[in-house]
PDB file of C-alpha atoms in Angstrom:
ATOM      1  CA  MET A  55      34.312 116.176 -58.003  1.00  0.00           C
ATOM      2  CA  ASN A  56      32.346 113.102 -59.079  1.00  0.00           C
ATOM      3  CA  THR A  57      28.885 113.097 -57.590  1.00  0.00           C
ATOM      4  CA  VAL A  58      26.231 110.448 -57.160  1.00  0.00           C
ATOM      5  CA  PRO A  59      23.044 111.149 -59.164  1.00  0.00           C
ATOM      6  CA  ALA A  60      20.208 112.430 -57.014  1.00  0.00           C
ATOM      7  CA  SER A  61      17.920 109.653 -58.273  1.00  0.00           C
ATOM      8  CA  ASN A  62      20.090 107.191 -56.353  1.00  0.00           C
ATOM      9  CA  HIS A  63      19.581 108.911 -53.010  1.00  0.00           C
ATOM     10  CA  VAL A  64      16.874 107.332 -50.829  1.00  0.00           C
ATOM     11  CA  PRO A  65      15.993 109.478 -47.794  1.00  0.00           C
ATOM     12  CA  VAL A  66      15.106 107.825 -44.495  1.00  0.00           C
ATOM     13  CA  ALA A  67      13.054 110.386 -42.561  1.00  0.00           C
ATOM     14  CA  LEU A  68      13.530 109.958 -38.805  1.00  0.00           C
ATOM     15  CA  GLY A  69      13.597 113.530 -37.559  1.00  0.00           C
ATOM     16  CA  ASP A  70      17.003 114.410 -36.132  1.00  0.00           C
ATOM     17  CA  ARG A  71      18.134 110.830 -36.835  1.00  0.00           C
ATOM     18  CA  SER A  72      17.390 111.009 -40.569  1.00  0.00           C
ATOM     19  CA  TYR A  73      19.934 109.716 -43.061  1.00  0.00           C
ATOM     20  CA  GLU A  74      20.309 108.761 -46.707  1.00  0.00           C
ATOM     21  CA  ILE A  75      20.813 105.488 -48.518  1.00  0.00           C
ATOM     22  CA  VAL A  76      23.092 106.151 -51.486  1.00  0.00           C
ATOM     23  CA  ILE A  77      23.035 103.536 -54.262  1.00  0.00           C
ATOM     24  CA  GLN A  78      25.452 103.646 -57.172  1.00  0.00           C
ATOM     25  CA  PRO A  79      27.419 101.002 -59.097  1.00  0.00           C
ATOM     26  CA  GLY A  80      31.122 101.599 -58.536  1.00  0.00           C
ATOM     27  CA  ILE A  81      30.606 103.956 -55.611  1.00  0.00           C
ATOM     28  CA  LEU A  82      33.296 102.273 -53.501  1.00  0.00           C
ATOM     29  CA  SER A  83      35.986 104.034 -55.504  1.00  0.00           C
ATOM     30  CA  GLN A  84      34.212 107.369 -54.810  1.00  0.00           C
ATOM     31  CA  ILE A  85      33.295 106.781 -51.180  1.00  0.00           C
ATOM     32  CA  GLY A  86      35.718 109.363 -49.840  1.00  0.00           C
ATOM     33  CA  GLN A  87      34.129 112.102 -51.933  1.00  0.00           C
ATOM     34  CA  VAL A  88      30.625 110.952 -51.002  1.00  0.00           C
ATOM     35  CA  LEU A  89      31.375 111.055 -47.268  1.00  0.00           C
ATOM     36  CA  GLN A  90      33.203 114.362 -47.571  1.00  0.00           C
ATOM     37  CA  HIS A  91      30.135 115.842 -49.284  1.00  0.00           C
ATOM     38  CA  ALA A  92      27.999 114.492 -46.404  1.00  0.00           C
ATOM     39  CA  GLY A  93      30.060 116.439 -43.881  1.00  0.00           C
ATOM     40  CA  CYS A  94      32.201 113.610 -42.520  1.00  0.00           C
ATOM     41  CA  ALA A  95      35.813 114.344 -41.587  1.00  0.00           C
ATOM     42  CA  GLY A  96      38.773 113.109 -39.582  1.00  0.00           C
ATOM     43  CA  ARG A  97      39.796 109.583 -38.678  1.00  0.00           C
ATOM     44  CA  VAL A  98      37.886 106.574 -39.988  1.00  0.00           C
ATOM     45  CA  GLY A  99      37.929 103.178 -38.318  1.00  0.00           C
ATOM     46  CA  ILE A 100      37.117 100.642 -41.055  1.00  0.00           C
ATOM     47  CA  VAL A 101      35.585  97.596 -39.365  1.00  0.00           C
ATOM     48  CA  THR A 102      35.724  94.614 -41.707  1.00  0.00           C
ATOM     49  CA  ASN A 103      36.597  90.921 -41.855  1.00  0.00           C
ATOM     50  CA  PRO A 104      39.540  89.257 -43.642  1.00  0.00           C
ATOM     51  CA  VAL A 105      37.493  88.089 -46.643  1.00  0.00           C
ATOM     52  CA  VAL A 106      35.906  91.476 -47.373  1.00  0.00           C
ATOM     53  CA  ASN A 107      39.138  93.280 -46.599  1.00  0.00           C
ATOM     54  CA  GLN A 108      40.956  91.259 -49.246  1.00  0.00           C
ATOM     55  CA  LEU A 109      38.277  92.073 -51.828  1.00  0.00           C
ATOM     56  CA  TYR A 110      37.515  95.731 -51.097  1.00  0.00           C
ATOM     57  CA  GLY A 111      39.659  97.043 -48.255  1.00  0.00           C
ATOM     58  CA  ARG A 112      42.333  98.588 -50.450  1.00  0.00           C
ATOM     59  CA  VAL A 113      39.788 100.364 -52.680  1.00  0.00           C
ATOM     60  CA  VAL A 114      37.966 101.904 -49.721  1.00  0.00           C
ATOM     61  CA  HIS A 115      41.163 102.840 -47.877  1.00  0.00           C
ATOM     62  CA  ARG A 116      42.615 104.546 -50.971  1.00  0.00           C
ATOM     63  CA  ALA A 117      39.386 106.446 -51.719  1.00  0.00           C
ATOM     64  CA  LEU A 118      39.218 107.735 -48.148  1.00  0.00           C
ATOM     65  CA  ARG A 119      42.850 108.836 -48.107  1.00  0.00           C
ATOM     66  CA  HIS A 120      42.484 110.640 -51.433  1.00  0.00           C
ATOM     67  CA  ALA A 121      39.567 112.613 -49.937  1.00  0.00           C
ATOM     68  CA  GLY A 122      41.634 113.717 -46.946  1.00  0.00           C
ATOM     69  CA  PHE A 123      40.494 111.186 -44.329  1.00  0.00           C
ATOM     70  CA  SER A 124      42.840 109.236 -42.039  1.00  0.00           C
ATOM     71  CA  PRO A 125      41.589 105.642 -42.269  1.00  0.00           C
ATOM     72  CA  PHE A 126      42.731 102.627 -40.272  1.00  0.00           C
ATOM     73  CA  PHE A 127      41.514  99.034 -40.220  1.00  0.00           C
ATOM     74  CA  ILE A 128      39.882  97.078 -37.397  1.00  0.00           C
ATOM     75  CA  ILE A 129      39.739  93.453 -38.551  1.00  0.00           C
ATOM     76  CA  VAL A 130      37.129  91.176 -36.956  1.00  0.00           C
ATOM     77  CA  PRO A 131      36.411  87.499 -37.694  1.00  0.00           C
ATOM     78  CA  ASP A 132      34.048  86.476 -40.457  1.00  0.00           C
ATOM     79  CA  GLY A 133      30.594  85.392 -39.322  1.00  0.00           C
ATOM     80  CA  GLU A 134      28.836  85.223 -35.950  1.00  0.00           C
ATOM     81  CA  GLN A 135      32.068  84.739 -33.987  1.00  0.00           C
ATOM     82  CA  ALA A 136      32.652  88.496 -34.355  1.00  0.00           C
ATOM     83  CA  LYS A 137      29.341  89.331 -32.722  1.00  0.00           C
ATOM     84  CA  THR A 138      30.486  88.987 -29.115  1.00  0.00           C
ATOM     85  CA  VAL A 139      31.225  91.213 -26.150  1.00  0.00           C
ATOM     86  CA  GLN A 140      34.872  90.211 -26.494  1.00  0.00           C
ATOM     87  CA  TRP A 141      35.121  91.509 -30.065  1.00  0.00           C
ATOM     88  CA  LEU A 142      33.113  94.592 -29.171  1.00  0.00           C
ATOM     89  CA  SER A 143      35.727  95.292 -26.514  1.00  0.00           C
ATOM     90  CA  LYS A 144      38.543  94.830 -29.047  1.00  0.00           C
ATOM     91  CA  ILE A 145      36.930  97.368 -31.376  1.00  0.00           C
ATOM     92  CA  LEU A 146      36.613  99.846 -28.515  1.00  0.00           C
ATOM     93  CA  ASP A 147      40.240  99.188 -27.542  1.00  0.00           C
ATOM     94  CA  ALA A 148      41.297 100.039 -31.100  1.00  0.00           C
ATOM     95  CA  LEU A 149      39.339 103.301 -31.001  1.00  0.00           C
ATOM     96  CA  VAL A 150      41.028 104.285 -27.744  1.00  0.00           C
ATOM     97  CA  THR A 151      44.470 103.340 -29.089  1.00  0.00           C
ATOM     98  CA  GLN A 152      43.868 105.397 -32.239  1.00  0.00           C
ATOM     99  CA  ARG A 153      42.656 108.346 -30.124  1.00  0.00           C
ATOM    100  CA  VAL A 154      39.382 108.550 -32.021  1.00  0.00           C
ATOM    101  CA  GLU A 155      37.348 111.630 -31.078  1.00  0.00           C
ATOM    102  CA  ARG A 156      33.697 112.608 -31.458  1.00  0.00           C
ATOM    103  CA  GLN A 157      34.130 114.154 -34.892  1.00  0.00           C
ATOM    104  CA  ASP A 158      35.669 110.917 -36.226  1.00  0.00           C
ATOM    105  CA  PHE A 159      33.614 107.911 -37.288  1.00  0.00           C
ATOM    106  CA  LEU A 160      33.384 104.172 -37.869  1.00  0.00           C
ATOM    107  CA  LEU A 161      32.714 102.577 -41.242  1.00  0.00           C
ATOM    108  CA  ALA A 162      31.222  99.073 -41.309  1.00  0.00           C
ATOM    109  CA  LEU A 163      32.437  97.299 -44.453  1.00  0.00           C
ATOM    110  CA  GLY A 164      30.825  93.877 -44.543  1.00  0.00           C
ATOM    111  CA  GLY A 165      27.652  91.922 -43.983  1.00  0.00           C
ATOM    112  CA  GLY A 166      25.078  92.083 -41.234  1.00  0.00           C
ATOM    113  CA  VAL A 167      27.328  90.862 -38.425  1.00  0.00           C
ATOM    114  CA  THR A 168      29.979  93.476 -39.167  1.00  0.00           C
ATOM    115  CA  GLY A 169      27.348  96.211 -39.271  1.00  0.00           C
ATOM    116  CA  ASP A 170      25.768  95.060 -36.008  1.00  0.00           C
ATOM    117  CA  VAL A 171      28.958  95.003 -33.946  1.00  0.00           C
ATOM    118  CA  ALA A 172      30.454  98.141 -35.541  1.00  0.00           C
ATOM    119  CA  GLY A 173      27.215 100.057 -35.059  1.00  0.00           C
ATOM    120  CA  PHE A 174      26.981  99.048 -31.411  1.00  0.00           C
ATOM    121  CA  ALA A 175      30.598 100.065 -30.846  1.00  0.00           C
ATOM    122  CA  ALA A 176      29.834 103.448 -32.421  1.00  0.00           C
ATOM    123  CA  SER A 177      26.780 103.868 -30.191  1.00  0.00           C
ATOM    124  CA  THR A 178      28.774 103.308 -26.999  1.00  0.00           C
ATOM    125  CA  TYR A 179      32.169 104.916 -27.676  1.00  0.00           C
ATOM    126  CA  LEU A 180      32.251 108.477 -26.282  1.00  0.00           C
ATOM    127  CA  ARG A 181      28.467 108.115 -25.834  1.00  0.00           C
ATOM    128  CA  GLY A 182      28.077 107.871 -29.596  1.00  0.00           C
ATOM    129  CA  ILE A 183      30.132 108.660 -32.692  1.00  0.00           C
ATOM    130  CA  PRO A 184      28.893 108.620 -36.306  1.00  0.00           C
ATOM    131  CA  PHE A 185      29.071 105.431 -38.313  1.00  0.00           C
ATOM    132  CA  ILE A 186      28.608 104.564 -41.960  1.00  0.00           C
ATOM    133  CA  GLN A 187      27.142 101.314 -43.260  1.00  0.00           C
ATOM    134  CA  VAL A 188      28.738  99.864 -46.410  1.00  0.00           C
ATOM    135  CA  PRO A 189      26.930  96.514 -46.737  1.00  0.00           C
ATOM    136  CA  THR A 190      28.554  93.830 -48.888  1.00  0.00           C
ATOM    137  CA  THR A 191      25.851  91.137 -48.917  1.00  0.00           C
ATOM    138  CA  LEU A 192      22.374  91.340 -50.419  1.00  0.00           C
ATOM    139  CA  VAL A 193      20.737  90.600 -47.057  1.00  0.00           C
ATOM    140  CA  ALA A 194      22.668  93.475 -45.491  1.00  0.00           C
ATOM    141  CA  GLN A 195      21.898  95.827 -48.386  1.00  0.00           C
ATOM    142  CA  VAL A 196      18.143  95.269 -48.262  1.00  0.00           C
ATOM    143  CA  ASP A 197      17.651  94.586 -44.556  1.00  0.00           C
ATOM    144  CA  SER A 198      20.202  94.738 -41.755  1.00  0.00           C
ATOM    145  CA  SER A 199      22.046  97.917 -42.804  1.00  0.00           C
ATOM    146  CA  VAL A 200      18.889 100.009 -42.437  1.00  0.00           C
ATOM    147  CA  GLY A 201      16.685 100.374 -39.387  1.00  0.00           C
ATOM    148  CA  GLY A 202      19.335 101.081 -36.774  1.00  0.00           C
ATOM    149  CA  LYS A 203      19.469  97.690 -35.051  1.00  0.00           C
ATOM    150  CA  THR A 204      22.920  97.147 -33.561  1.00  0.00           C
ATOM    151  CA  GLY A 205      24.236  94.709 -30.996  1.00  0.00           C
ATOM    152  CA  VAL A 206      26.094  91.572 -30.031  1.00  0.00           C
ATOM    153  CA  ASN A 207      25.178  88.131 -28.788  1.00  0.00           C
ATOM    154  CA  HIS A 208      25.293  86.782 -25.229  1.00  0.00           C
ATOM    155  CA  PRO A 209      26.021  83.152 -24.282  1.00  0.00           C
ATOM    156  CA  GLN A 210      22.355  82.884 -23.272  1.00  0.00           C
ATOM    157  CA  GLY A 211      20.968  84.127 -26.593  1.00  0.00           C
ATOM    158  CA  LYS A 212      21.366  86.176 -29.771  1.00  0.00           C
ATOM    159  CA  ASN A 213      21.087  89.974 -29.837  1.00  0.00           C
ATOM    160  CA  LEU A 214      20.538  90.254 -26.085  1.00  0.00           C
ATOM    161  CA  ILE A 215      22.918  93.223 -25.861  1.00  0.00           C
ATOM    162  CA  GLY A 216      22.369  96.136 -28.209  1.00  0.00           C
ATOM    163  CA  ALA A 217      20.774  99.438 -29.064  1.00  0.00           C
ATOM    164  CA  PHE A 218      18.909 101.237 -31.810  1.00  0.00           C
ATOM    165  CA  TYR A 219      21.469 103.577 -33.375  1.00  0.00           C
ATOM    166  CA  GLN A 220      20.973 104.998 -36.849  1.00  0.00           C
ATOM    167  CA  PRO A 221      23.881 105.274 -39.298  1.00  0.00           C
ATOM    168  CA  ARG A 222      24.963 108.635 -40.688  1.00  0.00           C
ATOM    169  CA  MET A 223      24.622 107.132 -44.175  1.00  0.00           C
ATOM    170  CA  VAL A 224      24.237 103.789 -45.936  1.00  0.00           C
ATOM    171  CA  VAL A 225      26.392 103.438 -49.061  1.00  0.00           C
ATOM    172  CA  ILE A 226      25.451 100.611 -51.441  1.00  0.00           C
ATOM    173  CA  ASP A 227      27.525  99.468 -54.404  1.00  0.00           C
ATOM    174  CA  PRO A 228      25.507  96.853 -56.346  1.00  0.00           C
ATOM    175  CA  ARG A 229      28.651  95.641 -58.124  1.00  0.00           C
ATOM    176  CA  ILE A 230      29.810  94.097 -54.864  1.00  0.00           C
ATOM    177  CA  LEU A 231      27.099  91.479 -55.255  1.00  0.00           C
ATOM    178  CA  ASN A 232      28.948  89.972 -58.220  1.00  0.00           C
ATOM    179  CA  THR A 233      31.413  88.380 -55.785  1.00  0.00           C
ATOM    180  CA  LEU A 234      28.770  86.802 -53.540  1.00  0.00           C
ATOM    181  CA  PRO A 235      28.589  83.000 -53.309  1.00  0.00           C
ATOM    182  CA  PRO A 236      25.328  81.720 -54.871  1.00  0.00           C
ATOM    183  CA  ARG A 237      23.970  80.660 -51.480  1.00  0.00           C
ATOM    184  CA  GLN A 238      24.295  84.181 -50.050  1.00  0.00           C
ATOM    185  CA  TRP A 239      22.774  85.707 -53.184  1.00  0.00           C
ATOM    186  CA  ILE A 240      19.738  83.421 -52.957  1.00  0.00           C
ATOM    187  CA  ALA A 241      19.364  84.116 -49.222  1.00  0.00           C
ATOM    188  CA  GLY A 242      19.204  87.823 -49.988  1.00  0.00           C
ATOM    189  CA  LEU A 243      16.689  87.271 -52.757  1.00  0.00           C
ATOM    190  CA  ALA A 244      14.387  85.610 -50.231  1.00  0.00           C
ATOM    191  CA  GLU A 245      14.258  88.904 -48.305  1.00  0.00           C
ATOM    192  CA  VAL A 246      13.625  90.875 -51.505  1.00  0.00           C
ATOM    193  CA  ILE A 247      10.774  88.550 -52.500  1.00  0.00           C
ATOM    194  CA  LYS A 248       9.273  88.848 -49.017  1.00  0.00           C
ATOM    195  CA  TYR A 249       9.169  92.647 -49.304  1.00  0.00           C
ATOM    196  CA  GLY A 250       7.461  92.366 -52.680  1.00  0.00           C
ATOM    197  CA  MET A 251       4.829  89.986 -51.333  1.00  0.00           C
ATOM    198  CA  ILE A 252       4.097  92.154 -48.307  1.00  0.00           C
ATOM    199  CA  ALA A 253       4.220  95.684 -49.682  1.00  0.00           C
ATOM    200  CA  ASP A 254       4.530  96.044 -53.463  1.00  0.00           C
ATOM    201  CA  LYS A 255       2.561  93.929 -55.945  1.00  0.00           C
ATOM    202  CA  GLU A 256       4.107  95.658 -58.971  1.00  0.00           C
ATOM    203  CA  PHE A 257       7.597  94.923 -57.680  1.00  0.00           C
ATOM    204  CA  PHE A 258       6.648  91.313 -56.944  1.00  0.00           C
ATOM    205  CA  ASP A 259       5.291  90.923 -60.482  1.00  0.00           C
ATOM    206  CA  TYR A 260       8.597  92.243 -61.836  1.00  0.00           C
ATOM    207  CA  LEU A 261      10.506  89.676 -59.799  1.00  0.00           C
ATOM    208  CA  GLU A 262       8.202  86.890 -60.945  1.00  0.00           C
ATOM    209  CA  HIS A 263       8.654  87.736 -64.629  1.00  0.00           C
ATOM    210  CA  HIS A 264      12.451  88.051 -64.458  1.00  0.00           C
ATOM    211  CA  VAL A 265      13.409  85.087 -62.291  1.00  0.00           C
ATOM    212  CA  GLU A 266      16.251  83.814 -64.464  1.00  0.00           C
ATOM    213  CA  GLY A 267      17.755  87.238 -65.128  1.00  0.00           C
ATOM    214  CA  ILE A 268      17.718  88.070 -61.423  1.00  0.00           C
ATOM    215  CA  ARG A 269      19.191  84.708 -60.486  1.00  0.00           C
ATOM    216  CA  THR A 270      22.107  85.281 -62.866  1.00  0.00           C
ATOM    217  CA  GLN A 271      22.350  89.034 -62.065  1.00  0.00           C
ATOM    218  CA  SER A 272      21.802  90.016 -65.696  1.00  0.00           C
ATOM    219  CA  ASP A 273      22.527  93.671 -66.505  1.00  0.00           C
ATOM    220  CA  ASP A 274      19.337  93.724 -68.588  1.00  0.00           C
ATOM    221  CA  VAL A 275      17.221  92.949 -65.527  1.00  0.00           C
ATOM    222  CA  MET A 276      19.033  94.281 -62.492  1.00  0.00           C
ATOM    223  CA  PRO A 277      18.314  97.977 -61.808  1.00  0.00           C
TER     224      PRO A 277
END
């Protein structure tokens, strides 16, 4: 079995809600083995949008099947239009139709919106089933996939309906970022820079001295 090096495991200590962030280039093709090792089993509802599904859906589906899981897709729209009560209901309908049980789980394959609505669905179905975050944008990888914020919008405002619900695991494949449009890459970098300014001078200095290499995602600069 291929394993992910221990140095790429980042523990998030939250008592009985603790989980790991697993970071490894190329991990999408190993995700079935990674989740199997983490104790996951059964049916897997892959919540994703058409764009991400076209890029990575087949790889994830194949890796899960090879590890003995029974995956199925739940396709939601790209962007904020998926973050509604109506689409939450459609996800729940799919889980009922597929006869998903408590030992099964959801896998959010996408950006922040996908993670928010999939996580909230997981928190409410059968009073809570496990879910896995597989973020595909830089903003989602460094921000929205961790922390447990889930939810949907209401016509009167954003994120008015939701819950704090921690993922079972966050799986990050840095190679995914190579397919990001420049605008999304730069938006994510803004979050990274903010963290450096607030909490880590050494990290901020590294960013400042490698601006061009980071902007172009150079292998010599990117960790």
